[in-house]
PDB file of C-alpha atoms in Angstrom:
ATOM      1  CA  MET A   1      41.476 -24.764  18.730  1.00  0.00           C
ATOM      2  CA  SER A   2      44.138 -26.288  16.593  1.00  0.00           C
ATOM      3  CA  ALA A   3      43.343 -28.920  13.805  1.00  0.00           C
ATOM      4  CA  GLY A   4      45.177 -31.831  16.127  1.00  0.00           C
ATOM      5  CA  GLY A   5      42.575 -30.933  18.596  1.00  0.00           C
ATOM      6  CA  LYS A   6      39.868 -31.056  16.196  1.00  0.00           C
ATOM      7  CA  GLY A   7      40.926 -34.453  15.031  1.00  0.00           C
ATOM      8  CA  ALA A   8      40.987 -36.100  18.446  1.00  0.00           C
ATOM      9  CA  GLY A   9      37.679 -34.692  19.630  1.00  0.00           C
ATOM     10  CA  ALA A  10      36.127 -36.097  16.536  1.00  0.00           C
ATOM     11  CA  VAL A  11      37.827 -39.750  17.402  1.00  0.00           C
ATOM     12  CA  LEU A  12      36.344 -39.276  20.911  1.00  0.00           C
ATOM     13  CA  GLY A  13      32.767 -38.124  19.910  1.00  0.00           C
ATOM     14  CA  VAL A  14      32.800 -41.330  17.283  1.00  0.00           C
ATOM     15  CA  GLY A  15      33.587 -43.792  19.750  1.00  0.00           C
ATOM     16  CA  ALA A  16      31.203 -42.227  22.394  1.00  0.00           C
ATOM     17  CA  LEU A  17      28.382 -42.803  19.650  1.00  0.00           C
ATOM     18  CA  LEU A  18      29.085 -46.197  18.610  1.00  0.00           C
ATOM     19  CA  GLY A  19      29.135 -47.240  22.309  1.00  0.00           C
ATOM     20  CA  LEU A  20      25.658 -45.950  22.662  1.00  0.00           C
ATOM     21  CA  VAL A  21      24.574 -47.594  19.478  1.00  0.00           C
ATOM     22  CA  LEU A  22      26.042 -50.515  20.692  1.00  0.00           C
ATOM     23  CA  ALA A  23      24.308 -50.353  23.866  1.00  0.00           C
ATOM     24  CA  THR A  24      20.632 -49.710  23.191  1.00  0.00           C
ATOM     25  CA  GLY A  25      20.111 -51.010  19.672  1.00  0.00           C
ATOM     26  CA  SER A  26      19.374 -47.559  17.950  1.00  0.00           C
ATOM     27  CA  ALA A  27      21.181 -44.029  17.472  1.00  0.00           C
ATOM     28  CA  PRO A  28      19.991 -41.262  19.569  1.00  0.00           C
ATOM     29  CA  ARG A  29      17.284 -39.204  18.118  1.00  0.00           C
ATOM     30  CA  LEU A  30      18.679 -35.699  17.278  1.00  0.00           C
ATOM     31  CA  PRO A  31      16.391 -32.370  17.640  1.00  0.00           C
ATOM     32  CA  ARG A  32      14.898 -31.269  14.403  1.00  0.00           C
ATOM     33  CA  SER A  33      16.652 -27.931  13.067  1.00  0.00           C
ATOM     34  CA  ALA A  34      14.740 -24.851  13.010  1.00  0.00           C
ATOM     35  CA  PRO A  35      14.574 -23.148   9.436  1.00  0.00           C
ATOM     36  CA  ALA A  36      17.202 -20.825   8.650  1.00  0.00           C
ATOM     37  CA  GLY A  37      16.580 -17.392   9.986  1.00  0.00           C
ATOM     38  CA  ALA A  38      13.511 -18.333  12.196  1.00  0.00           C
ATOM     39  CA  ALA A  39      13.347 -16.276  15.258  1.00  0.00           C
ATOM     40  CA  PRO A  40      11.950 -18.541  18.428  1.00  0.00           C
ATOM     41  CA  ALA A  41       8.238 -18.458  19.126  1.00  0.00           C
ATOM     42  CA  ALA A  42       7.794 -15.684  22.333  1.00  0.00           C
ATOM     43  CA  PRO A  43       6.444 -17.539  25.249  1.00  0.00           C
ATOM     44  CA  GLY A  44       2.785 -17.669  25.135  1.00  0.00           C
ATOM     45  CA  ALA A  45       2.554 -15.890  21.741  1.00  0.00           C
ATOM     46  CA  ARG A  46      -0.897 -15.911  20.103  1.00  0.00           C
ATOM     47  CA  ALA A  47      -1.754 -15.422  16.485  1.00  0.00           C
ATOM     48  CA  ALA A  48      -3.001 -12.171  15.585  1.00  0.00           C
ATOM     49  CA  SER A  49      -6.656 -12.043  15.516  1.00  0.00           C
ATOM     50  CA  ALA A  50      -8.334 -11.511  11.902  1.00  0.00           C
ATOM     51  CA  ALA A  51      -9.563  -7.619  11.106  1.00  0.00           C
ATOM     52  CA  PRO A  52     -13.419  -7.149  11.214  1.00  0.00           C
ATOM     53  CA  ALA A  53     -15.273  -8.145   7.927  1.00  0.00           C
ATOM     54  CA  MET A  54     -13.467  -6.364   5.089  1.00  0.00           C
ATOM     55  CA  PRO A  55     -12.704  -8.119   1.929  1.00  0.00           C
ATOM     56  CA  THR A  56      -8.915  -9.577   1.810  1.00  0.00           C
ATOM     57  CA  ALA A  57      -7.202 -11.126  -1.031  1.00  0.00           C
ATOM     58  CA  ARG A  58      -3.633 -12.848  -0.800  1.00  0.00           C
ATOM     59  CA  GLY A  59      -0.753 -10.882  -2.418  1.00  0.00           C
ATOM     60  CA  ARG A  60       2.826 -11.238  -3.068  1.00  0.00           C
ATOM     61  CA  PRO A  61       5.236 -10.813   0.030  1.00  0.00           C
ATOM     62  CA  ARG A  62       5.326  -7.099   1.175  1.00  0.00           C
ATOM     63  CA  PRO A  63       7.956  -5.006  -0.786  1.00  0.00           C
ATOM     64  CA  ALA A  64      10.236  -2.583   0.516  1.00  0.00           C
ATOM     65  CA  ALA A  65       7.662  -0.358   1.719  1.00  0.00           C
ATOM     66  CA  GLY A  66       6.699  -2.969   4.501  1.00  0.00           C
ATOM     67  CA  ALA A  67      10.220  -2.354   6.260  1.00  0.00           C
ATOM     68  CA  ALA A  68       9.342   1.367   6.953  1.00  0.00           C
ATOM     69  CA  ARG A  69       8.485   2.569  10.077  1.00  0.00           C
ATOM     70  CA  ALA A  70       4.333   2.837  10.058  1.00  0.00           C
ATOM     71  CA  ALA A  71       3.493   6.533  10.543  1.00  0.00           C
ATOM     72  CA  PRO A  72       0.792   7.202  13.471  1.00  0.00           C
ATOM     73  CA  ALA A  73      -2.768   6.800  12.652  1.00  0.00           C
ATOM     74  CA  VAL A  74      -5.343   9.604  13.258  1.00  0.00           C
ATOM     75  CA  ASP A  75      -8.816   8.516  13.882  1.00  0.00           C
ATOM     76  CA  PRO A  76     -11.181  10.520  11.526  1.00  0.00           C
ATOM     77  CA  GLN A  77     -13.596  11.645  14.195  1.00  0.00           C
ATOM     78  CA  GLY A  78     -14.088  15.457  13.645  1.00  0.00           C
ATOM     79  CA  MET A  79     -11.798  15.609  10.314  1.00  0.00           C
ATOM     80  CA  ARG A  80     -13.112  18.336   8.141  1.00  0.00           C
ATOM     81  CA  GLY A  81     -13.966  17.536   4.756  1.00  0.00           C
ATOM     82  CA  LEU A  82     -15.348  13.961   5.164  1.00  0.00           C
ATOM     83  CA  GLY A  83     -19.358  15.243   4.600  1.00  0.00           C
ATOM     84  CA  ALA A  84     -21.270  12.044   4.552  1.00  0.00           C
ATOM     85  CA  ALA A  85     -18.471   9.616   4.249  1.00  0.00           C
ATOM     86  CA  ASP A  86     -18.797   6.600   6.270  1.00  0.00           C
ATOM     87  CA  ARG A  87     -15.684   5.117   5.079  1.00  0.00           C
ATOM     88  CA  VAL A  88     -12.354   6.739   5.066  1.00  0.00           C
ATOM     89  CA  LEU A  89      -8.996   5.153   3.695  1.00  0.00           C
ATOM     90  CA  GLU A  90      -6.201   7.332   5.404  1.00  0.00           C
ATOM     91  CA  ILE A  91      -2.649   7.798   4.077  1.00  0.00           C
ATOM     92  CA  SER A  92      -0.423   8.916   6.653  1.00  0.00           C
ATOM     93  CA  THR A  93       3.106   9.846   6.374  1.00  0.00           C
ATOM     94  CA  TRP A  94       5.951  11.039   9.029  1.00  0.00           C
ATOM     95  CA  GLY A  95       6.390  14.309   6.847  1.00  0.00           C
ATOM     96  CA  ARG A  96       6.183  16.298   3.563  1.00  0.00           C
ATOM     97  CA  ARG A  97       9.015  14.489   2.457  1.00  0.00           C
ATOM     98  CA  SER A  98       8.488  10.911   3.155  1.00  0.00           C
ATOM     99  CA  THR A  99       8.176   8.603   0.288  1.00  0.00           C
ATOM    100  CA  THR A 100       6.932   5.859   2.192  1.00  0.00           C
ATOM    101  CA  ALA A 101       3.237   5.918   4.236  1.00  0.00           C
ATOM    102  CA  THR A 102       0.960   3.847   6.305  1.00  0.00           C
ATOM    103  CA  ALA A 103      -2.715   3.139   4.836  1.00  0.00           C
ATOM    104  CA  ARG A 104      -5.450   2.464   7.135  1.00  0.00           C
ATOM    105  CA  THR A 105      -9.290   1.848   6.516  1.00  0.00           C
ATOM    106  CA  TYR A 106     -12.151   3.256   8.990  1.00  0.00           C
ATOM    107  CA  VAL A 107     -15.593   2.451   8.991  1.00  0.00           C
ATOM    108  CA  ARG A 108     -18.367   4.952  10.765  1.00  0.00           C
ATOM    109  CA  VAL A 109     -19.952   3.105  13.723  1.00  0.00           C
ATOM    110  CA  GLY A 110     -22.624   5.437  15.316  1.00  0.00           C
ATOM    111  CA  GLU A 111     -21.055   8.403  16.673  1.00  0.00           C
ATOM    112  CA  GLY A 112     -17.576   7.229  15.917  1.00  0.00           C
ATOM    113  CA  TRP A 113     -15.090   5.293  13.914  1.00  0.00           C
ATOM    114  CA  ARG A 114     -13.357   2.053  13.648  1.00  0.00           C
ATOM    115  CA  VAL A 115     -10.216   0.761  11.966  1.00  0.00           C
ATOM    116  CA  LEU A 116     -10.637  -2.057   9.952  1.00  0.00           C
ATOM    117  CA  ARG A 117      -7.426  -2.393   8.260  1.00  0.00           C
ATOM    118  CA  SER A 118      -4.437  -0.872   9.858  1.00  0.00           C
ATOM    119  CA  ALA A 119      -0.622  -0.647   9.087  1.00  0.00           C
ATOM    120  CA  MET A 120      -1.106  -1.524   5.353  1.00  0.00           C
ATOM    121  CA  PRO A 121       2.723  -0.056   3.834  1.00  0.00           C
ATOM    122  CA  ALA A 122       2.353   2.015   0.987  1.00  0.00           C
ATOM    123  CA  TYR A 123       4.230   4.381  -1.564  1.00  0.00           C
ATOM    124  CA  VAL A 124       3.711   8.084  -2.240  1.00  0.00           C
ATOM    125  CA  GLY A 125       5.663  10.679  -4.627  1.00  0.00           C
ATOM    126  CA  ALA A 126       9.398  10.424  -5.038  1.00  0.00           C
ATOM    127  CA  ASN A 127       9.307  13.767  -3.879  1.00  0.00           C
ATOM    128  CA  GLY A 128       7.006  13.516  -0.958  1.00  0.00           C
ATOM    129  CA  LEU A 129       3.740  15.523  -0.779  1.00  0.00           C
ATOM    130  CA  SER A 130       2.478  18.821  -1.574  1.00  0.00           C
ATOM    131  CA  LEU A 131      -0.783  21.063  -1.265  1.00  0.00           C
ATOM    132  CA  PRO A 132      -2.908  20.682  -4.005  1.00  0.00           C
ATOM    133  CA  GLU A 133      -2.584  24.550  -4.916  1.00  0.00           C
ATOM    134  CA  ARG A 134       1.429  24.647  -5.053  1.00  0.00           C
ATOM    135  CA  ARG A 135       1.521  21.256  -7.230  1.00  0.00           C
ATOM    136  CA  VAL A 136       3.057  21.087 -10.794  1.00  0.00           C
ATOM    137  CA  ALA A 137       2.303  18.691 -13.009  1.00  0.00           C
ATOM    138  CA  GLY A 138       5.412  16.375 -13.173  1.00  0.00           C
ATOM    139  CA  ASP A 139       7.102  17.325  -9.788  1.00  0.00           C
ATOM    140  CA  SER A 140       6.525  13.823  -8.529  1.00  0.00           C
ATOM    141  CA  THR A 141       4.442  14.653  -5.473  1.00  0.00           C
ATOM    142  CA  THR A 142       1.437  13.294  -3.991  1.00  0.00           C
ATOM    143  CA  PRO A 143      -1.186  16.037  -3.529  1.00  0.00           C
ATOM    144  CA  ILE A 144      -2.526  16.556   0.558  1.00  0.00           C
ATOM    145  CA  GLY A 145      -5.780  16.414   0.840  1.00  0.00           C
ATOM    146  CA  VAL A 146      -9.322  14.641   1.108  1.00  0.00           C
ATOM    147  CA  TYR A 147     -10.450  13.370  -1.922  1.00  0.00           C
ATOM    148  CA  GLY A 148     -13.476  10.818  -3.685  1.00  0.00           C
ATOM    149  CA  PHE A 149     -12.676   8.035  -6.320  1.00  0.00           C
ATOM    150  CA  VAL A 150     -14.084   8.593  -9.853  1.00  0.00           C
ATOM    151  CA  PHE A 151     -14.131   4.758 -11.138  1.00  0.00           C
ATOM    152  CA  GLY A 152     -11.727   1.800 -10.996  1.00  0.00           C
ATOM    153  CA  PHE A 153      -9.848   0.466 -14.278  1.00  0.00           C
ATOM    154  CA  GLY A 154      -6.999  -2.341 -15.144  1.00  0.00           C
ATOM    155  CA  SER A 155      -5.931  -5.074 -17.453  1.00  0.00           C
ATOM    156  CA  ARG A 156      -7.464  -7.439 -15.592  1.00  0.00           C
ATOM    157  CA  PRO A 157     -11.376  -7.936 -14.981  1.00  0.00           C
ATOM    158  CA  ASP A 158     -13.219  -5.879 -12.316  1.00  0.00           C
ATOM    159  CA  PRO A 159     -12.309  -7.495  -9.124  1.00  0.00           C
ATOM    160  CA  GLY A 160     -15.372  -6.600  -7.682  1.00  0.00           C
ATOM    161  CA  VAL A 161     -15.731  -2.835  -7.063  1.00  0.00           C
ATOM    162  CA  HIS A 162     -18.680  -1.427  -5.562  1.00  0.00           C
ATOM    163  CA  GLY A 163     -20.817   1.277  -7.498  1.00  0.00           C
ATOM    164  CA  LEU A 164     -17.653   2.943  -9.119  1.00  0.00           C
ATOM    165  CA  GLY A 165     -17.632   1.112 -12.284  1.00  0.00           C
ATOM    166  CA  TRP A 166     -14.572  -0.548 -14.031  1.00  0.00           C
ATOM    167  CA  ARG A 167     -12.713   0.068 -17.116  1.00  0.00           C
ATOM    168  CA  ARG A 168     -10.347  -2.511 -19.314  1.00  0.00           C
ATOM    169  CA  LEU A 169      -7.364  -1.051 -20.318  1.00  0.00           C
ATOM    170  CA  ALA A 170      -6.989  -1.440 -24.140  1.00  0.00           C
ATOM    171  CA  PRO A 171      -3.554  -0.409 -26.175  1.00  0.00           C
ATOM    172  CA  THR A 172      -5.369   2.613 -26.999  1.00  0.00           C
ATOM    173  CA  SER A 173      -5.691   3.839 -23.616  1.00  0.00           C
ATOM    174  CA  CYS A 174      -4.185   7.259 -22.547  1.00  0.00           C
ATOM    175  CA  TRP A 175      -4.472   9.498 -19.680  1.00  0.00           C
ATOM    176  CA  SER A 176      -4.743  13.274 -21.116  1.00  0.00           C
ATOM    177  CA  GLY A 177      -2.282  16.024 -20.731  1.00  0.00           C
ATOM    178  CA  ARG A 178      -3.551  18.000 -23.223  1.00  0.00           C
ATOM    179  CA  ARG A 179      -5.323  21.300 -22.624  1.00  0.00           C
ATOM    180  CA  SER A 180      -8.353  20.320 -24.683  1.00  0.00           C
ATOM    181  CA  ASP A 181      -9.072  17.280 -22.255  1.00  0.00           C
ATOM    182  CA  TYR A 182      -6.755  17.348 -19.458  1.00  0.00           C
ATOM    183  CA  ASN A 183      -6.559  14.723 -16.953  1.00  0.00           C
ATOM    184  CA  ARG A 184      -8.994  12.524 -18.547  1.00  0.00           C
ATOM    185  CA  TRP A 185      -9.137   9.002 -19.808  1.00  0.00           C
ATOM    186  CA  VAL A 186      -8.911   9.232 -23.646  1.00  0.00           C
ATOM    187  CA  GLU A 187      -8.586   6.373 -26.538  1.00  0.00           C
ATOM    188  CA  ARG A 188      -6.079   7.580 -29.117  1.00  0.00           C
ATOM    189  CA  SER A 189      -3.382   5.961 -31.137  1.00  0.00           C
ATOM    190  CA  PRO A 190      -0.905   6.868 -30.754  1.00  0.00           C
ATOM    191  CA  CYS A 191      -1.229   8.751 -27.303  1.00  0.00           C
ATOM    192  CA  ALA A 192      -0.287  12.478 -27.406  1.00  0.00           C
ATOM    193  CA  SER A 193       3.189  13.446 -26.267  1.00  0.00           C
ATOM    194  CA  ALA A 194       1.773  15.356 -23.344  1.00  0.00           C
ATOM    195  CA  ASP A 195      -0.351  11.929 -22.252  1.00  0.00           C
ATOM    196  CA  GLU A 196       0.652   9.054 -20.133  1.00  0.00           C
ATOM    197  CA  SER A 197      -0.024   5.803 -21.997  1.00  0.00           C
ATOM    198  CA  LEU A 198      -1.646   3.417 -19.360  1.00  0.00           C
ATOM    199  CA  TRP A 199      -0.955   0.217 -21.527  1.00  0.00           C
ATOM    200  CA  PRO A 200       2.798  -0.336 -20.939  1.00  0.00           C
ATOM    201  CA  SER A 201       1.747  -0.305 -17.068  1.00  0.00           C
ATOM    202  CA  ARG A 202      -0.520  -2.964 -17.460  1.00  0.00           C
ATOM    203  CA  ARG A 203       1.510  -6.155 -16.123  1.00  0.00           C
ATOM    204  CA  VAL A 204       1.852  -4.805 -12.724  1.00  0.00           C
ATOM    205  CA  ALA A 205       0.997  -1.241 -11.675  1.00  0.00           C
ATOM    206  CA  TYR A 206      -2.183  -1.078 -13.956  1.00  0.00           C
ATOM    207  CA  ARG A 207      -3.518  -4.383 -13.416  1.00  0.00           C
ATOM    208  CA  TYR A 208      -5.958  -3.053 -10.715  1.00  0.00           C
ATOM    209  CA  ALA A 209      -6.415   0.749  -9.925  1.00  0.00           C
ATOM    210  CA  ALA A 210      -8.644   3.427  -9.100  1.00  0.00           C
ATOM    211  CA  VAL A 211      -8.640   6.999 -10.238  1.00  0.00           C
ATOM    212  CA  ILE A 212      -8.571   9.730  -7.126  1.00  0.00           C
ATOM    213  CA  ASP A 213     -10.879  12.522  -7.642  1.00  0.00           C
ATOM    214  CA  PHE A 214      -7.857  15.310  -7.567  1.00  0.00           C
ATOM    215  CA  ASN A 215      -7.925  18.033  -9.851  1.00  0.00           C
ATOM    216  CA  TYR A 216     -10.819  16.028 -11.970  1.00  0.00           C
ATOM    217  CA  ALA A 217     -14.349  17.990 -11.354  1.00  0.00           C
ATOM    218  CA  ARG A 218     -12.704  21.229 -13.031  1.00  0.00           C
ATOM    219  CA  PRO A 219      -9.106  20.605 -13.915  1.00  0.00           C
ATOM    220  CA  VAL A 220      -6.801  23.019 -13.737  1.00  0.00           C
ATOM    221  CA  TYR A 221      -4.037  22.759 -16.738  1.00  0.00           C
ATOM    222  CA  GLY A 222      -0.711  22.188 -15.161  1.00  0.00           C
ATOM    223  CA  ARG A 223      -1.820  21.333 -11.878  1.00  0.00           C
ATOM    224  CA  GLY A 224      -1.254  17.506 -12.508  1.00  0.00           C
ATOM    225  CA  SER A 225      -3.207  14.893 -13.540  1.00  0.00           C
ATOM    226  CA  GLY A 226      -3.366  11.030 -13.268  1.00  0.00           C
ATOM    227  CA  ILE A 227      -3.274  10.552  -9.513  1.00  0.00           C
ATOM    228  CA  PHE A 228      -4.420   6.994  -9.056  1.00  0.00           C
ATOM    229  CA  LEU A 229      -4.529   4.236  -6.255  1.00  0.00           C
ATOM    230  CA  HIS A 230      -2.335   1.284  -7.761  1.00  0.00           C
ATOM    231  CA  GLU A 231      -0.413  -1.223  -7.169  1.00  0.00           C
ATOM    232  CA  GLN A 232       3.092  -1.237  -6.041  1.00  0.00           C
ATOM    233  CA  ILE A 233       6.389  -2.156  -8.216  1.00  0.00           C
ATOM    234  CA  GLY A 234       8.882  -1.671  -5.438  1.00  0.00           C
ATOM    235  CA  LYS A 235       9.646   2.120  -5.243  1.00  0.00           C
ATOM    236  CA  PRO A 236       7.918   5.581  -4.801  1.00  0.00           C
ATOM    237  CA  THR A 237       5.619   6.713  -7.243  1.00  0.00           C
ATOM    238  CA  HIS A 238       5.489   9.648  -9.859  1.00  0.00           C
ATOM    239  CA  GLY A 239       2.358  11.239  -7.658  1.00  0.00           C
ATOM    240  CA  CYS A 240       0.279   8.434  -6.548  1.00  0.00           C
ATOM    241  CA  VAL A 241      -0.346   6.254  -4.089  1.00  0.00           C
ATOM    242  CA  SER A 242       0.365   2.621  -4.250  1.00  0.00           C
ATOM    243  CA  LEU A 243      -0.430  -0.504  -2.362  1.00  0.00           C
ATOM    244  CA  ASP A 244       0.868  -4.025  -2.370  1.00  0.00           C
ATOM    245  CA  GLN A 245      -1.859  -6.039  -4.464  1.00  0.00           C
ATOM    246  CA  GLY A 246      -3.609  -8.318  -1.734  1.00  0.00           C
ATOM    247  CA  ASP A 247      -4.272  -4.737   0.254  1.00  0.00           C
ATOM    248  CA  LEU A 248      -4.798  -2.825  -3.049  1.00  0.00           C
ATOM    249  CA  LEU A 249      -7.693  -5.738  -4.051  1.00  0.00           C
ATOM    250  CA  ALA A 250      -9.119  -5.617  -0.387  1.00  0.00           C
ATOM    251  CA  VAL A 251      -9.434  -1.750  -0.249  1.00  0.00           C
ATOM    252  CA  LEU A 252     -10.735  -1.841  -4.120  1.00  0.00           C
ATOM    253  CA  ARG A 253     -13.452  -4.110  -3.215  1.00  0.00           C
ATOM    254  CA  TRP A 254     -14.425  -1.964   0.076  1.00  0.00           C
ATOM    255  CA  ILE A 255     -14.513   1.483  -1.480  1.00  0.00           C
ATOM    256  CA  THR A 256     -18.083   2.936  -2.559  1.00  0.00           C
ATOM    257  CA  PRO A 257     -18.961   5.907  -3.875  1.00  0.00           C
ATOM    258  CA  SER A 258     -19.017   7.914  -0.797  1.00  0.00           C
ATOM    259  CA  THR A 259     -15.630   6.816   0.610  1.00  0.00           C
ATOM    260  CA  ARG A 260     -12.960   9.003   0.989  1.00  0.00           C
ATOM    261  CA  ILE A 261      -9.113   9.074   0.720  1.00  0.00           C
ATOM    262  CA  VAL A 262      -7.326  11.110   3.335  1.00  0.00           C
ATOM    263  CA  ILE A 263      -3.219  12.012   2.467  1.00  0.00           C
ATOM    264  CA  GLY A 264      -1.371  13.856   4.494  1.00  0.00           C
ATOM    265  CA  PRO A 265       1.540  13.781   7.025  1.00  0.00           C
ATOM    266  CA  TYR A 266       0.673  13.132  10.633  1.00  0.00           C
ATOM    267  CA  ALA A 267       0.744  16.572  11.554  1.00  0.00           C
ATOM    268  CA  TRP A 268      -1.577  17.809   8.903  1.00  0.00           C
ATOM    269  CA  LEU A 269      -4.001  14.990   9.614  1.00  0.00           C
ATOM    270  CA  ARG A 270      -4.296  16.096  13.082  1.00  0.00           C
ATOM    271  CA  SER A 271      -4.812  19.762  11.950  1.00  0.00           C
ATOM    272  CA  LEU A 272      -7.804  18.444   9.958  1.00  0.00           C
ATOM    273  CA  ARG A 273      -9.406  17.385  13.874  1.00  0.00           C
ATOM    274  CA  SER A 274      -8.079  20.603  15.732  1.00  0.00           C
ATOM    275  CA  GLY A 275      -9.169  23.269  12.797  1.00  0.00           C
ATOM    276  CA  GLY A 276      -5.643  24.453  13.018  1.00  0.00           C
ATOM    277  CA  PRO A 277      -3.799  25.757   9.664  1.00  0.00           C
ATOM    278  CA  ARG A 278      -3.338  23.558   6.729  1.00  0.00           C
ATOM    279  CA  ALA A 279       0.284  22.812   7.324  1.00  0.00           C
TER     280      ALA A 279
END
């Protein structure tokens, strides 16, 4: 439309509005605008029902991992390696090279399992996943497998973990990469060159965390150390599993010494139920 046409339309519009005001004594009520970017509500839409009783906590908005398509769930029923576990934290990916994952919590109910908290976006290693026997320290892969938890730790006070214990970070806190005390929390200053100094990550990643029982009971030097469940920093990890703060706190308050974390690609998780090869 030309500039002249726009001007004429504006004059007519003002005249019509003035006539309406004179006739009614008030200006017409205009509809309230929706917030920018808001989508119209779907007909009959209802709020999602809350998950069954599991501690929850409010966190920051979902990081980039939340944008990834959720990996499929695999019910823990019949999975090898769970033993007497009555709670499972499942970390599922689409494939071995995935750097994002989907976390779900399950509780044993009678002879079956019930999902409690589903579709939690997670990050895994920057180079995806690897079988534990093929993993090499520093390769930035998250180990595939079924593991327990050793203890919780962080720069903040214990958020309410049950039965695992909680260790507070200090400037001298190191995770050992030396052969003599491999894959152990140690206090020394300075940290050895092979160690991970935990203190620099105190502001976000290690505010709240838990040690995953990978290569811990009988450490194999060089296979990898310091595999944790910790808070996301907006990108894949060096081999750990990370959740957003709200999900992480809920999980930390829910796990117990008998809880198992099951990490793997969807196909591998299915093989745990079918008795197939560990692919």
